[in-house]
XYZ file of C-alpha atoms in Angstrom:
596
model
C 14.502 -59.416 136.075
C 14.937 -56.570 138.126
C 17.058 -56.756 141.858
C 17.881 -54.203 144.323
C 19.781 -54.576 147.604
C 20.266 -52.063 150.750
C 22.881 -53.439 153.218
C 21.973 -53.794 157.040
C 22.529 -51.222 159.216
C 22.761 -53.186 162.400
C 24.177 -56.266 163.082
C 22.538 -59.149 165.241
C 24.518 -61.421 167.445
C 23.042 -65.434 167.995
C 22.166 -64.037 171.710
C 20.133 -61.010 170.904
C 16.300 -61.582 171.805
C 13.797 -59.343 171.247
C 12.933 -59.414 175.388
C 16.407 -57.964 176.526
C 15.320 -54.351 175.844
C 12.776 -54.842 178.761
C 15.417 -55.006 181.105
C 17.580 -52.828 179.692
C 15.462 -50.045 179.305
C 14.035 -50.552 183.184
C 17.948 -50.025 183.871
C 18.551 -46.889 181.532
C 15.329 -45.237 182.412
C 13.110 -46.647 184.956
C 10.815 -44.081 186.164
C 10.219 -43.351 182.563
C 6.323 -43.450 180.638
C 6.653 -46.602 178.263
C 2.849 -47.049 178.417
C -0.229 -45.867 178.913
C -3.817 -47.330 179.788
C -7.502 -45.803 179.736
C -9.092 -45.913 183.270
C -11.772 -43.973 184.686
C -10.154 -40.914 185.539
C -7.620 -40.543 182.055
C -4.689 -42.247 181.089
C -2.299 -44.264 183.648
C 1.188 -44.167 183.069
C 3.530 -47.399 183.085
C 6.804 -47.275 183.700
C 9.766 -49.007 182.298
C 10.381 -50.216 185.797
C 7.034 -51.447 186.491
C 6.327 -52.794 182.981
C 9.577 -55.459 183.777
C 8.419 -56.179 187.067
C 4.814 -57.231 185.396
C 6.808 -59.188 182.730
C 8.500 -61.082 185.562
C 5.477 -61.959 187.404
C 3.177 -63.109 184.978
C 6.452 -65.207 183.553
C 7.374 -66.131 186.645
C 3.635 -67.763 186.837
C 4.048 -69.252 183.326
C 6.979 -71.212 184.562
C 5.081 -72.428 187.326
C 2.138 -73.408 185.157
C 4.727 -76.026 183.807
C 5.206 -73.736 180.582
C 9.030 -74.831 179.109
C 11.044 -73.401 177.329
C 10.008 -74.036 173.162
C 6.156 -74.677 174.016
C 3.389 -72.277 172.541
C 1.228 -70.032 174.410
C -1.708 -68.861 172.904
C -3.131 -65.274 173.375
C -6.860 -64.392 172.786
C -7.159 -60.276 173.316
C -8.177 -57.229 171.956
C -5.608 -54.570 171.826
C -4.664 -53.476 175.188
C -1.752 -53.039 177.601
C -1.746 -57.014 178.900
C -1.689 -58.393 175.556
C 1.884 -56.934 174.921
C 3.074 -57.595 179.052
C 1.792 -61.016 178.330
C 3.580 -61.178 174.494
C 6.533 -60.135 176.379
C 6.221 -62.647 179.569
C 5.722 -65.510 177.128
C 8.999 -64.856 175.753
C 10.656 -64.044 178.596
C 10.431 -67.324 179.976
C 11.619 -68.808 176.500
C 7.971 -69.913 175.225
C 6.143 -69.083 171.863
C 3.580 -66.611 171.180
C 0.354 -67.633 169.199
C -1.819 -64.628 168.602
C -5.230 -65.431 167.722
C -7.662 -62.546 166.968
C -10.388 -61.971 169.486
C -13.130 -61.893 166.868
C -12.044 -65.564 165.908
C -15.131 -68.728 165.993
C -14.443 -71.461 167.634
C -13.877 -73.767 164.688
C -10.677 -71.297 164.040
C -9.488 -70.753 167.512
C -9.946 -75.303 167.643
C -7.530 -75.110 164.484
C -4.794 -73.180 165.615
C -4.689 -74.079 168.973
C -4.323 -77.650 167.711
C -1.875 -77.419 164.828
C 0.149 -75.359 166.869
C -0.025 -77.881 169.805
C -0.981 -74.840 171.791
C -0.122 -76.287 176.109
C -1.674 -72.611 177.488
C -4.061 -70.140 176.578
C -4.852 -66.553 177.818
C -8.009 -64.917 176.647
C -9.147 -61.703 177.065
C -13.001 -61.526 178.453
C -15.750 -64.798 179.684
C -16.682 -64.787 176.168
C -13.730 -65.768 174.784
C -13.309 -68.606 177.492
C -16.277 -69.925 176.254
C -15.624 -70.101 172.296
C -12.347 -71.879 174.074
C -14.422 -74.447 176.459
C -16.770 -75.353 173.465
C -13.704 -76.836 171.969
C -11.547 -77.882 174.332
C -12.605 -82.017 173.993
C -10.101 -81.194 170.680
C -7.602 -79.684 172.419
C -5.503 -82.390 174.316
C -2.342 -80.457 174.398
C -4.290 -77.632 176.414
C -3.605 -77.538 179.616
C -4.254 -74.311 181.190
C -6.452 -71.677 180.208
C -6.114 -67.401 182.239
C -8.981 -64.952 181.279
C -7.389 -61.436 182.244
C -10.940 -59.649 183.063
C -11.508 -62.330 185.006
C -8.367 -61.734 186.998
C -6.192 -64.464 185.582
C -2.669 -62.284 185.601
C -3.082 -61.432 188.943
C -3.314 -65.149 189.357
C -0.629 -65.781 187.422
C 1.668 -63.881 189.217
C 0.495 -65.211 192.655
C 1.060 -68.221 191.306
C 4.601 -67.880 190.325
C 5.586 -65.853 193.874
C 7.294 -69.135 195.257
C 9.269 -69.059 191.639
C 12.678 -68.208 192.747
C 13.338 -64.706 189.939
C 16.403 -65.901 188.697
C 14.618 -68.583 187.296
C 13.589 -65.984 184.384
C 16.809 -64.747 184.114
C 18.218 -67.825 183.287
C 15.618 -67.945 181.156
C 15.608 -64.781 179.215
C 19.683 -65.034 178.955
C 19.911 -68.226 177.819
C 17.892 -67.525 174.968
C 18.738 -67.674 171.246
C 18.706 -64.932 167.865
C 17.169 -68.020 166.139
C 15.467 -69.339 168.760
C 11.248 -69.239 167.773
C 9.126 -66.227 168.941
C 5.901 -66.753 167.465
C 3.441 -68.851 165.242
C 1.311 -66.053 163.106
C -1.212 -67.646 161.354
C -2.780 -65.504 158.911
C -6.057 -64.241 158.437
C -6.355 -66.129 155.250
C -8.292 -65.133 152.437
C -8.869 -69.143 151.325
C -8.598 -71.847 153.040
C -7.774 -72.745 156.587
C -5.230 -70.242 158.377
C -1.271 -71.330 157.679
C 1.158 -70.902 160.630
C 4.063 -68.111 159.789
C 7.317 -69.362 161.834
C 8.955 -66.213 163.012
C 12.347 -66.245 164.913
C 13.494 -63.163 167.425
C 15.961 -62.585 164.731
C 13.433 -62.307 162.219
C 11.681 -59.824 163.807
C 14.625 -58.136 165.439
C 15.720 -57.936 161.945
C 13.252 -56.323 160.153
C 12.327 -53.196 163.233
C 16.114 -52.641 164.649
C 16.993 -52.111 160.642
C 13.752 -49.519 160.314
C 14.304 -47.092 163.360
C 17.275 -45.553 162.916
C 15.815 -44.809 159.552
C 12.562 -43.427 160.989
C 13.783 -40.499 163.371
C 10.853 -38.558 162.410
C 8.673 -41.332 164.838
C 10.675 -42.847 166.376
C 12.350 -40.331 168.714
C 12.933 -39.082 172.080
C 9.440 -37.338 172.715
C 7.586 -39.331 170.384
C 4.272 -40.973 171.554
C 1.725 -43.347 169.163
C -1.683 -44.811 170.072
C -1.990 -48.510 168.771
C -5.389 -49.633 167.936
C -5.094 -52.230 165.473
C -5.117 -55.829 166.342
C -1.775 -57.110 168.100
C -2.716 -60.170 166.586
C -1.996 -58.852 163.425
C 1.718 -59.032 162.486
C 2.003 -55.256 161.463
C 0.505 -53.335 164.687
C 3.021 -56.490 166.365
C 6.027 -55.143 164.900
C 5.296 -51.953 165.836
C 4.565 -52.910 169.397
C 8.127 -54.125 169.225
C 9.515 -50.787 168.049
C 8.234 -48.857 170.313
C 9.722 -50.872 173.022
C 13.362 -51.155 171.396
C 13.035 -47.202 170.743
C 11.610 -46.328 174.420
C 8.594 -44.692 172.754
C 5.632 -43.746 174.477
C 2.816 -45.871 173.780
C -1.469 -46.287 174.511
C -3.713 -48.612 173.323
C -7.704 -48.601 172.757
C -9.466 -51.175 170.879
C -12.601 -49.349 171.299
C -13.661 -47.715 167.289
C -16.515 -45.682 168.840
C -13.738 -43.677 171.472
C -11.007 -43.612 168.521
C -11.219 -40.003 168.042
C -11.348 -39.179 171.868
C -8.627 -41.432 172.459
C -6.753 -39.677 169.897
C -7.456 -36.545 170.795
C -6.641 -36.376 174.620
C -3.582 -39.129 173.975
C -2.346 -36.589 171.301
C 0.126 -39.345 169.216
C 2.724 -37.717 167.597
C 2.327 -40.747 165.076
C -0.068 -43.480 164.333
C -0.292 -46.687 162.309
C -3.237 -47.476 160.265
C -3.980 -48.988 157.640
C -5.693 -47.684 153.960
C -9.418 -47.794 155.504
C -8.978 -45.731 158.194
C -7.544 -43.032 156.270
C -10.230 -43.029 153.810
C -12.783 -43.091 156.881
C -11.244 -40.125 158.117
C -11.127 -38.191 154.664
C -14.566 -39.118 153.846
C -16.048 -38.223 156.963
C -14.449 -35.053 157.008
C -15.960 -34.441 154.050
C -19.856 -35.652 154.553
C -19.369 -33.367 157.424
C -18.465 -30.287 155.471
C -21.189 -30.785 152.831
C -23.879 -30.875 156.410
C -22.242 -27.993 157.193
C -22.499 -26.455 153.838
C -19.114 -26.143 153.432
C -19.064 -28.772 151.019
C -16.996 -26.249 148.028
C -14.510 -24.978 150.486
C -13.625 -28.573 151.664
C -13.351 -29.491 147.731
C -11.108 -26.493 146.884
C -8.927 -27.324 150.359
C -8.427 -30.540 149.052
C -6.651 -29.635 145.879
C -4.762 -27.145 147.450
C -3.379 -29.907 150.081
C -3.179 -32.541 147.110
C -1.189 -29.981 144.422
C 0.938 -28.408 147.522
C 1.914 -32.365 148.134
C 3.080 -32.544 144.493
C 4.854 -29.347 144.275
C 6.973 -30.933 147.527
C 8.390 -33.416 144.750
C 8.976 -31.089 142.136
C 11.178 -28.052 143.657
C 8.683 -26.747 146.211
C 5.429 -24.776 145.643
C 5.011 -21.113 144.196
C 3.990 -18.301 146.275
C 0.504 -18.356 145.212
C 0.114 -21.962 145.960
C 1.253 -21.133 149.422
C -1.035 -18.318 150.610
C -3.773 -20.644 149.366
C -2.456 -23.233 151.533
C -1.884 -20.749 154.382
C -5.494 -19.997 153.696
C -6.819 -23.208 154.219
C -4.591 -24.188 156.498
C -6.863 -22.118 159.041
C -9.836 -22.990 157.762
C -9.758 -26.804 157.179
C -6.695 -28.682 157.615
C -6.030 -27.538 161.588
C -9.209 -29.502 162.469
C -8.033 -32.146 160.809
C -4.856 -32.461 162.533
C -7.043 -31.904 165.971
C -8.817 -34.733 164.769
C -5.754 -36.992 165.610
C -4.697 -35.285 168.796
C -3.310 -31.656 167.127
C 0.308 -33.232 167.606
C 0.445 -36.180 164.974
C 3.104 -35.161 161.990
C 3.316 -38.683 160.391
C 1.482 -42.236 160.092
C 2.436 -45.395 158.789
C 0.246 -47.478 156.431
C 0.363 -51.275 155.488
C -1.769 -53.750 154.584
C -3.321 -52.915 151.422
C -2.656 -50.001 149.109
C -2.866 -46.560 149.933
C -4.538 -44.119 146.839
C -1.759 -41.851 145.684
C -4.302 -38.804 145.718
C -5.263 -39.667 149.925
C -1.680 -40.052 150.200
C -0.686 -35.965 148.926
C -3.839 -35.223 150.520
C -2.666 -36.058 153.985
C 0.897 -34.755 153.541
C -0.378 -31.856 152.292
C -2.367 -31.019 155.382
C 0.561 -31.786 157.450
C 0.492 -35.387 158.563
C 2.800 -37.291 156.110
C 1.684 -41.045 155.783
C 4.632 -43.147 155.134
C 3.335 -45.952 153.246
C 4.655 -49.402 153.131
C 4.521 -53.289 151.952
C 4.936 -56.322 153.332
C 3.492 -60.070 154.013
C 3.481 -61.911 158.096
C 6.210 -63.833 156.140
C 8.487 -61.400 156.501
C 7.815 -60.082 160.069
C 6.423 -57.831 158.064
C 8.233 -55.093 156.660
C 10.188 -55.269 153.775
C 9.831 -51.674 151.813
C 8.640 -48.709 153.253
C 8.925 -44.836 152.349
C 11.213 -42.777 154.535
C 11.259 -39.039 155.688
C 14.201 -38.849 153.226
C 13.493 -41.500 150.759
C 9.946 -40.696 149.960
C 8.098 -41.307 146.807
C 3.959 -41.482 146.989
C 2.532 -43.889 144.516
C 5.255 -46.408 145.556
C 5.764 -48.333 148.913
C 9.113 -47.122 149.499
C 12.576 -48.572 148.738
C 13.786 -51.891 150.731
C 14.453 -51.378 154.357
C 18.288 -52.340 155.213
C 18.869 -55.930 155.237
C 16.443 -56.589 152.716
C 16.771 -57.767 148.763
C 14.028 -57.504 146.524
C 13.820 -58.848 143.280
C 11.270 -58.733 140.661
C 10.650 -62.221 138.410
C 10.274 -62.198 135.378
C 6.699 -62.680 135.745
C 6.116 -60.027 137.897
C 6.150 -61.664 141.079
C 8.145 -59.689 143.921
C 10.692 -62.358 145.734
C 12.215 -61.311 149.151
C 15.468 -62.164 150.591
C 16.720 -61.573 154.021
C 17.123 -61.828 157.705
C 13.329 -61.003 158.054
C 12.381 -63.878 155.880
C 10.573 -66.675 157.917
C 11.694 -70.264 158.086
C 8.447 -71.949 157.068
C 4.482 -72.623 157.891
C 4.320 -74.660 160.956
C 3.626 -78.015 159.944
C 3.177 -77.490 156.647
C 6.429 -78.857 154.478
C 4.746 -78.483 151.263
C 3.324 -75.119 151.474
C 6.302 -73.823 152.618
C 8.403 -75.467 149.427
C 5.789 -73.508 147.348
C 6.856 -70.234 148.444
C 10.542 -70.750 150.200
C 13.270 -71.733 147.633
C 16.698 -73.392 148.277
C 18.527 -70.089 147.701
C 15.987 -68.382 150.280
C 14.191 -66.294 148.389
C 10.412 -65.947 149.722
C 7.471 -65.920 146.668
C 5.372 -63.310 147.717
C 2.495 -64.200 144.790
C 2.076 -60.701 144.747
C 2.924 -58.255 141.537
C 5.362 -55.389 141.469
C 8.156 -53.013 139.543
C 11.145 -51.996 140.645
C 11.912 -48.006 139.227
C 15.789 -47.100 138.743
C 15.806 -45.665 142.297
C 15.053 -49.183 143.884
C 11.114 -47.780 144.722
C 8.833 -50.736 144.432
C 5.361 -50.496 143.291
C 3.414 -53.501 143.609
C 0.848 -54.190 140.892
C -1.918 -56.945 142.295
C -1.577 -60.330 143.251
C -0.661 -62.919 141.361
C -3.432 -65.192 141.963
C -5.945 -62.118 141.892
C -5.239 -61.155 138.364
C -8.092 -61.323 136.109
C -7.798 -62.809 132.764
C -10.689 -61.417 130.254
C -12.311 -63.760 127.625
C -10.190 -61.879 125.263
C -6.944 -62.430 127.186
C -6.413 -59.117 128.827
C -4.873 -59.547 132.067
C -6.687 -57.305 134.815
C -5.257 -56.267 137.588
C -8.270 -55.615 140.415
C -6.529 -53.634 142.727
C -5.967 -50.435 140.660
C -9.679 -50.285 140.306
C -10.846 -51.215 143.513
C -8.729 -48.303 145.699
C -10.004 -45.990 143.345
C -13.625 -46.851 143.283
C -13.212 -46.934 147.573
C -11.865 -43.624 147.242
C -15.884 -42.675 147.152
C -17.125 -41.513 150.366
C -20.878 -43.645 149.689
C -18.491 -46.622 149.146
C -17.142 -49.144 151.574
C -15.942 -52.153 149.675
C -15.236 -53.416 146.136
C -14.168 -56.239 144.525
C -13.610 -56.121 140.241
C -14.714 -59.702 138.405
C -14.446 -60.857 135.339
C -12.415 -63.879 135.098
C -12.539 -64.969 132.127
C -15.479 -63.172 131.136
C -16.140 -60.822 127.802
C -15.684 -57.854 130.394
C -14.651 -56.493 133.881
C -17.500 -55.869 136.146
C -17.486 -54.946 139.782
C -19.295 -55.623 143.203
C -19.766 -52.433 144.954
C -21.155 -52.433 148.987
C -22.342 -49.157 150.191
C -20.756 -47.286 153.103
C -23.715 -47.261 156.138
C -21.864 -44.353 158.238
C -21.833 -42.266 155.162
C -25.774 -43.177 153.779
C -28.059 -41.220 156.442
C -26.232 -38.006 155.158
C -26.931 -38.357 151.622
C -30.521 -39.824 152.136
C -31.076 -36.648 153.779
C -29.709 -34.680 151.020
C -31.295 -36.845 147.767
C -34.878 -36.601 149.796
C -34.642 -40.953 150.527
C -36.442 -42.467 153.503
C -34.979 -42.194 156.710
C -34.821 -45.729 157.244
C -34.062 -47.094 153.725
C -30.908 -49.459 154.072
C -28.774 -50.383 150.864
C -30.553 -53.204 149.425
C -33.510 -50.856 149.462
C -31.633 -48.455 147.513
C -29.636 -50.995 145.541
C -31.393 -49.486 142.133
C -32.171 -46.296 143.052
C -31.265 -44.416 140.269
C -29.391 -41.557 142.262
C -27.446 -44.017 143.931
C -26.400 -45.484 141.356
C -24.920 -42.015 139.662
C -23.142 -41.945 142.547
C -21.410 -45.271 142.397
C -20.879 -44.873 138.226
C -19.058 -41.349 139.428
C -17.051 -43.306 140.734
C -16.416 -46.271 138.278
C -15.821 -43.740 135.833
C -12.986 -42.127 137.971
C -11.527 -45.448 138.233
C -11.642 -46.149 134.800
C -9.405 -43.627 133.676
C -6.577 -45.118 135.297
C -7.017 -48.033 133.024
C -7.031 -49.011 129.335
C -11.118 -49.477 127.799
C -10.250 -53.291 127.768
C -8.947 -52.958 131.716
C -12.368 -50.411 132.183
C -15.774 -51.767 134.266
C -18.393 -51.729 132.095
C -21.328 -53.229 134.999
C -21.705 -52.706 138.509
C -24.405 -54.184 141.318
C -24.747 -52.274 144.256
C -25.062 -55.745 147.055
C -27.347 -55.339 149.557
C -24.764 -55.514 152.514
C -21.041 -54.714 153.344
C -18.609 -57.587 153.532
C -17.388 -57.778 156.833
C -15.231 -59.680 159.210
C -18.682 -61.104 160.973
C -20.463 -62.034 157.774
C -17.352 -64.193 156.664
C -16.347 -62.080 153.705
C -13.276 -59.880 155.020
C -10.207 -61.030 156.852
C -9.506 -59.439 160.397
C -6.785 -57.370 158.786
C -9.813 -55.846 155.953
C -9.113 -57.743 153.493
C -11.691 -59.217 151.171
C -12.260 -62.989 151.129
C -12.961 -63.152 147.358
C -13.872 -66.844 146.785
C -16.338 -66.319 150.030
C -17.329 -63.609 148.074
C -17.759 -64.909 144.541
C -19.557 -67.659 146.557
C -21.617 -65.733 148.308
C -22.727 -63.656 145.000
C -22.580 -65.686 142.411
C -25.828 -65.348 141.172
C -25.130 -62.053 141.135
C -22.284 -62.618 138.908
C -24.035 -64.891 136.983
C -26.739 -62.018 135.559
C -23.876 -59.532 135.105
C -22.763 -61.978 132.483
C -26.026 -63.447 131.504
């Protein structure tokens, strides 16, 4: 058993909310850029002034809705400015925040508006109002329902005009450290969704211990563009952040304007997580091969990827900086234009991040600081820092935090970021909360001398072979994604004579190389499923993937499926993450001749 501890570098008070840095940075600053939204014309600019004034009005409307102070709010959106004004009215009138994500049916948006006894709801767009009216017969608690395209803030705040203001002062003062701020109920990979009880403390917690650590991103003329899902508890934490730092922030929810967002926004940091990266590399790279550029783009990359490495090991030579110099005009400035020509860093969470994508990116010049952590624990609980960096690993334990590995494997997590419990759900939360408050991750890690944590796999994911090997999937799957032709794998094998793998085929990436291998223009993946170029491609990479594992560990079949999982066919999470039993489900005959 393995432990290591960093001591807090702030302290939290029982009165500290995570809605008092509204008002105090409207006071400090108030004709000051905290936002910015797409319109017609570019981006508009919001204030720190006028961002509390929108606070108070659509809070001053929640109050006059009936909302008190304790009862949950729901929140349908995309990623956008009014889902944080309205995350941040919600609490400033002493109510709960229950994100649901805006691709949800309405079988999951019934669930956890009704376990979480949900007395309001604001959706984004008609469409979501009506996946909310199909269910509302189950829904007695409901009581009010705002759709913001269809003008519903507005009417919220006219709403609350007769609300005298101090009302939400009173409010927004008399609230509580330990006082609930939100029911996150995660994406869920089995089963139905479980409701994460965070506190402001929690979450105050885990960001006001990570900025003054972070001074690369989180400075005075920093600026970030968040497009992941607020729903998700990782972009959520770092809406928070860049409100407690004063930090410049857009949002865009739109994938097919990323890279013009990003480019006329110009971030000086972004969050991400592992697929987005790998989009970017890989496309980057299908683009240089049209190009025929394809050798120079292979020889940039191992300059960017040794340079990286050097940076750990005393610095590079002289040589291996001229060649970096070198391609530093030719490749990796478009890359960095790609992302807005200003962006120096990114953060990555929510699945593992390749080691080799990782040098890769620092060596062209935007350092991604990888690191780990579960909606448990608000989320963060390790992280690499612009000091305390070491790629392969997800960083050391942010301050505040204790992480200890069990002598299983399993990494437990103590701290003020730790939740108190699923909402309604005594059992599950005795499964994986202890009397000693340590939280059970069920996922696999190691601890090095230096207190960097590595994790492993996941402790109900490991694979156990016929002939007892224990597997872990994830070291295979992030390599085999690595390929640009790939989008999505998941290793089997359960106890099974060998490991075998599920492989889905990338459908940005496959016009390009049917145009190259002479394939039909139209030919989709199941077409090509056992095409025998195709499949070289895939066993390329297999076979890179196997080398970072023993023969018994190695994948010895593959099937190509004839579609991508995806969030709309059931088999990924919102947060990318692969539903395996859906999967294994879904498949199984598949599985069943691997075997056979």
């Amino acid at each position: 058993m393995r432990e290591f501890t960093v001591p807090p570098a702030v302290t939290i008070s029982d009165t500290t909310t995570l809605v008092q840095a509204v008002w105090s940075n409207a006071e400090a600053t108030p004709a000051a850029a905290q936002f910015a939204r797409r319109t017609d014309t570019g981006w508009e600019d919001i204030s720190f002034a006028r961002f509390r004034d929108d606070v108070i009005g659509v809070a001053r409307g929640l109050v006059a809705a009936g909302v008190q102070r304790g009862d949950r709010v729901a929140l349908i959106s995309r990623t956008r400015y009014e889902w944080t004004l309205v995350d941040y009215a919600i609490w400033a009138c002493g109510a709960v925040t229950v994100p649901v994500y805006e691709t949800s049916s309405p079988d999951q948006i019934r669930w956890i508006l009704s376990d979480s006894g949900a007395v309001a709801c604001v959706v984004e767009t008609a469409g979501h109002a009506a996946s909310l009216a199909a269910v509302r017969g189950d829904l007695p608690d409901l009581r009010h329902i705002w759709e913001i395209d269809g003008g519903g803030l507005a009417d919220l705040a006219a709403a609350g005009a007769d609300v005298d203001p101090t009302e939400i002062d009173r409010r927004r003062l008399g609230g509580r450290a330990d006082d609930l701020a939100t029911i996150i109920y995660t994406s869920g990979t089995t089963g139905r969704p479980k409701g994460c009880v965070l506190t402001h403390r929690n979450i105050y917690a885990d960001i006001a211990n990570a900025i003054p650590h972070m001074p690369n991103l989180f400075k005075p003329d920093a600026a970030t563009l968040l497009f992941l899902p607020l729903a998700h508890s990782f972009a959520r934490l770092i809406q928070v952040g860049v409100v407690q730092a004063r930090v410049h922030t857009a949002f865009t929810a739109d994938a097919r304007n990323l890279a013009a967002d990003l480019a006329s926004f110009k971030p000086t940091f972004v969050l991400a997580v592992p697929r987005v990266f790998e989009k970017i590399f890989n496309g980057a790279r299908q683009k240089a091969a049209t190009e025929g550029h394809e050798s120079i783009f292979e020889r940039a990359t191992q300059a960017a990827v040794a340079y990286s490495e050097a940076l750990d090991k005393g610095g590079p030579g002289l040589i291996l900086r001229l060649r970096h110099a070198v391609f530093d005009r030719l490749v990796y400035r478009k890359l960095r234009a790609a992302i807005g020509g200003r962006c120096q860093a990114a953060i990555s969470g929510g699945a593992p991040l390749g080691p080799r994508l990782a040098h890769f990116f620092r060596g062209v010049g935007v350092t991604i600081y990888e690191g780990y952590g579960l909606t448990e624990t608000s989320p963060a609980v390790a992280v690499n820092l612009k000091d305390h960096i070491r790629i392969g690993t997800v960083g050391r334990p942010l301050p505040g935090v204790t992480v200890r590995i069990d002598e299983d494997g399993e990494i437990l997590v103590k701290g003020d970021l730790v939740f108190g419990g699923y909402w309604n759900a005594p059992q599950a939360t005795a499964e994986v909360l202890d009397a000693d408050g340590w939280f059970h991750t069920g996922d696999l890690g190691a601890l090095d001398d230096d207190g960097y944590l590595s994790i492993t796999g996941r402790k109900k994911e490991i694979i156990v072979t016929a002939g007892g090997k224990n597997v872990a999937p994830a070291v295979l799957e992030d390599r085999i994604r690595a390929h640009p032709l790939v989008s999505q794998c998941m290793v089997v094998g359960d106890r099974q004579p060998f490991v075998a793998a599920l492989v889905t085929i990338d459908e940005e990436a496959l016009p390009a190389w049917r145009s190259a291998n002479s394939k039909p223009d139209d030919a989709r993946p199941g077409d090509l499923r056992d095409d025998e170029d195709l499949r070289r491609e895939v066993q390329s990479a297999v076979d890179e993937a196997n080398r970072a594992v023993s023969k018994a560990e190695s994948i010895r079949v593959f099937r190509i499926l004839p579609e991508d999982f995806t969030e709309a066919n059931g088999m990924l999470t919102p947060s990318l993450k692969v539903k395996r039993t859906i999967v294994a489900k879904e498949y199984a005959d598949e599985i069943a001749a691997i075997y056979r």
